[in-house]
Amino acid sequence: MTVQILTANRLGDGAVVYRSQAGEWTARLGESRVLATAEDAARILAEAETPAAALEVVGPYLMPVDNAAGEIRPVEMREFIRAKGPSNRTDLGYQAENNSPSLVG
Amino acid sequence: MYRYDEFDHTLVSERVHQFRDQVERRLAGELTEDQFKPLRLMNGLYLQLHAYMLRVAVPYGTLSSTQMRKLAFVARRYDKGYGHFTTRQNIQFNWPKLEETPDILAELAEVEMHAIQTSGNCIRNTTSDQFAGAAADEIEDPRVYCEIIRQWSTLHPEFTFLPRKFKIAVTGADHDRAAVRVHDIGLQMCRNEAGEVGFEVIVGGGLGRTPVIGQTIREFLPKQHLLSYLEAILRVYNQLGRRDNLYKARIKILVRSEGIESFSRMVEEEWSHIKDSALQLPLDEIARIENYFAAPRYEHLDDNVREFEVKRFEDREFASWVRTNVTAHKQPGYAVATISLKPVGKPPGDASAWQMDAVADLAESYSFSEIRVTHEQNLVLAHVKKADLYALWLGLRDLELATPNAGLLSDMIACPGLDYCNLANARSIPVAQRISERFSDLERQHDIGALKIKISGCINACGHHHVGHIGLLGVDKKGEEFYQITLGGSADENTAIGKIVGPAFSYDDVVGAVEDIVDTYLEYRTDGEEFNDTYRRVGLAPFKEKLYAAH
């Protein structure tokens, strides 16, 4: 099923981050809070657009994910690349830390 | 090379302090992101997919060894050990931290570099012929005028908020290596009937979503009127450019909608008021700038260099590199060496910190400590003694920088694409890598001959796909990456916009499609024909047939 999560870039270093279940910003997509309803999504997004949140992140937005198999996976190629790192340099980005969803499966 | 005067030093160091303060205020919450974004963009700092990206200006693509070493230092200390040379002859760092960017800019200022006007709706880095000052076919060194334009356009108060970005290119040679006809303004140095040197002024060219070939607005502009004439063009554009529509805001749209005659009349009218103003260039000022670009202290040498010829005869690999990567120099006994940043299977334009350091050393040993960045994403050592070419080549080979492919199929332009860029729809770099792997047999590439493939990951055309002999444009089709192919484009003195060959190919199929196009060219070409000659003679039909009959 396609649901949404909230993502942004961290202010200090621009790194890709996701809004976690614990209500924090995490580098791990798998820890994201899954937003199943439009109301939930709108509320969590609004929280990320406050002046306080702007001290932590830039450009928050909702992205669709697939969590059918119990694992949260991006739907769009762009989000796979954000979650992993450049596809031509597996030594860079989160994929280098073995901390990203697999492109297969 | 140009050296900063006190004004340049003051301006750049003041900007570093100013930006440091702005960053601190953003981090402290005193500036919102909406307030801060235009400020960081004025200093070349973008936010891309994975991180911030800092674009550093390399004015008209000329760097000293000292500057190159500083870029290597920045790559190592503040980034992830590499940088990416771009089609505007600049360099981009893909992983800088916001907090550290003021420190990076302070480091760059120490070697007379900055990131001012590498973004935003202003006059960007003026680009030029990478062989400037060395090319045998050159009238004069175009960098003198690039530098004059740099001084005039830097923080020009009237042109800081243009309707859209503005790009100028200058070439001093008949063979256009600077793509002047696809710039907002292109300047082609030329002589009038009296033998005086001036500029043919071309206006309204550009790529992006609406590719347009620039038109000549003035056949001959005397040098002393360069700035007043540019100012007149910019004023007309600044006043009438479409600020209401981002996609129609470039000068090409204005020139096209007004018509070149009408646009020209408006420029002439504006020019008549400022032609004899303080903008007129005094000859002694031109001479002062010319001094910075005076020829290096060449030795007086015979052009026929025996040890070079012997090595070329003995070492086939060296001969192959000389054939593609070495160009004639105007000074006897010297040559121009192109350092390919397109090794087989590697991202076009990327260089590691250790490669940058080593190139700086080689430039110091063999080319008067000067390096050029080309708009085709390579580096150039412009003044190498022929007698030193073999030693240079050995040094480059150790660095994996001696690929003999300049001007060949694998010497591709590719934008960063979806692997890095926030605007991209599809990946460019891996497509370039796969093409170069498919054609990894360099003898095959030499047989195919000169061929320009250019790849963009979106319609903004940073990869210049419109003017590739074979152009690839990445598009998003229902979430899948597809590539639209154009044929017959060219960026030189015979500038042409490529034509779409047919339906787009998937990421998996696009490399095979390029190979089909190359095979069709080889099948149809007659002796001495380059790709576009054959294409113009036979048209799209045989290519279409080959591409779509089987699919």
mmCIF file of C-alpha atoms in Angstrom, chain A residues 9-16 51 53-59 61 75-78 80-89 91-94 97 103, chain B residues 26-30 33 36 40 47-52 80 82 95-100 347 350 418-422 424 427 429-430 433 479 481 507:
data_model
loop_
_atom_site.group_PDB
_atom_site.id
_atom_site.type_symbol
_atom_site.label_atom_id
_atom_site.label_comp_id
_atom_site.label_asym_id
_atom_site.label_seq_id
_atom_site.Cartn_x
_atom_site.Cartn_y
_atom_site.Cartn_z
ATOM 1 C CA ASN A 9 17.334 18.034 4.362
ATOM 2 C CA ARG A 10 19.212 18.777 7.578
ATOM 3 C CA LEU A 11 20.073 22.469 7.903
ATOM 4 C CA GLY A 12 23.694 22.110 8.941
ATOM 5 C CA ASP A 13 24.981 19.684 6.338
ATOM 6 C CA GLY A 14 22.081 19.218 3.941
ATOM 7 C CA ALA A 15 21.855 15.489 4.657
ATOM 8 C CA VAL A 16 18.639 13.664 3.845
ATOM 9 C CA PRO A 51 10.275 28.451 12.921
ATOM 10 C CA ALA A 53 11.692 23.154 12.992
ATOM 11 C CA ALA A 54 13.477 25.456 10.532
ATOM 12 C CA LEU A 55 16.439 25.455 12.919
ATOM 13 C CA GLU A 56 16.874 21.777 12.160
ATOM 14 C CA VAL A 57 15.752 21.165 8.577
ATOM 15 C CA VAL A 58 15.196 22.761 5.183
ATOM 16 C CA GLY A 59 12.405 22.086 2.707
ATOM 17 C CA TYR A 61 7.857 17.543 2.156
ATOM 18 C CA VAL A 75 8.300 4.612 -4.679
ATOM 19 C CA GLU A 76 10.144 7.152 -6.830
ATOM 20 C CA MET A 77 13.625 6.752 -8.301
ATOM 21 C CA ARG A 78 14.531 10.190 -6.955
ATOM 22 C CA PHE A 80 15.693 5.825 -3.826
ATOM 23 C CA ILE A 81 18.700 7.904 -4.823
ATOM 24 C CA ARG A 82 18.178 10.316 -1.921
ATOM 25 C CA ALA A 83 17.902 7.374 0.456
ATOM 26 C CA LYS A 84 20.995 5.615 -0.870
ATOM 27 C CA GLY A 85 23.378 8.137 -2.443
ATOM 28 C CA PRO A 86 24.581 8.633 -6.029
ATOM 29 C CA SER A 87 23.937 5.436 -7.999
ATOM 30 C CA ASN A 88 27.348 5.689 -9.640
ATOM 31 C CA ARG A 89 29.270 6.022 -6.365
ATOM 32 C CA ASP A 91 31.024 4.637 -1.549
ATOM 33 C CA LEU A 92 29.033 7.850 -0.972
ATOM 34 C CA GLY A 93 25.813 8.641 0.865
ATOM 35 C CA TYR A 94 23.891 6.341 3.180
ATOM 36 C CA GLU A 97 27.064 2.992 5.688
ATOM 37 C CA LEU A 103 16.836 -1.228 -4.904
ATOM 38 C CA ARG B 26 20.424 31.516 9.615
ATOM 39 C CA LEU B 27 21.749 28.918 12.057
ATOM 40 C CA ALA B 28 20.588 31.067 14.978
ATOM 41 C CA GLY B 29 17.103 31.415 13.516
ATOM 42 C CA GLU B 30 17.411 35.141 12.855
ATOM 43 C CA GLU B 33 15.111 29.878 4.916
ATOM 44 C CA PHE B 36 18.495 33.086 3.500
ATOM 45 C CA ARG B 40 23.330 31.599 -0.171
ATOM 46 C CA LEU B 47 20.800 22.583 -1.805
ATOM 47 C CA GLN B 48 20.757 19.430 -3.922
ATOM 48 C CA LEU B 49 19.515 15.891 -3.330
ATOM 49 C CA HIS B 50 22.014 14.639 -0.750
ATOM 50 C CA ALA B 51 23.684 17.778 0.509
ATOM 51 C CA TYR B 52 24.574 21.365 -0.251
ATOM 52 C CA LYS B 80 34.452 13.918 -0.007
ATOM 53 C CA TYR B 82 36.626 15.047 -5.325
ATOM 54 C CA TRP B 95 29.081 17.655 -0.108
ATOM 55 C CA PRO B 96 30.026 20.873 1.711
ATOM 56 C CA LYS B 97 28.430 21.653 5.066
ATOM 57 C CA LEU B 98 26.596 24.931 5.498
ATOM 58 C CA GLU B 99 28.479 25.670 8.714
ATOM 59 C CA GLU B 100 31.814 25.225 6.955
ATOM 60 C CA PRO B 347 31.793 10.117 -14.354
ATOM 61 C CA ASP B 350 35.029 14.407 -11.946
ATOM 62 C CA LEU B 418 19.333 12.578 -10.928
ATOM 63 C CA ASP B 419 22.299 11.197 -8.983
ATOM 64 C CA TYR B 420 22.870 14.657 -7.518
ATOM 65 C CA CYS B 421 20.555 17.301 -8.926
ATOM 66 C CA ASN B 422 17.277 18.470 -7.465
ATOM 67 C CA ALA B 424 16.730 16.252 -12.810
ATOM 68 C CA ARG B 427 20.242 9.981 -14.429
ATOM 69 C CA ILE B 429 26.252 10.026 -15.311
ATOM 70 C CA PRO B 430 25.541 6.270 -15.318
ATOM 71 C CA GLN B 433 29.505 5.509 -17.959
ATOM 72 C CA GLY B 479 8.149 7.163 -12.816
ATOM 73 C CA GLU B 481 13.682 7.004 -16.696
ATOM 74 C CA TYR B 507 17.362 3.406 -19.262
#
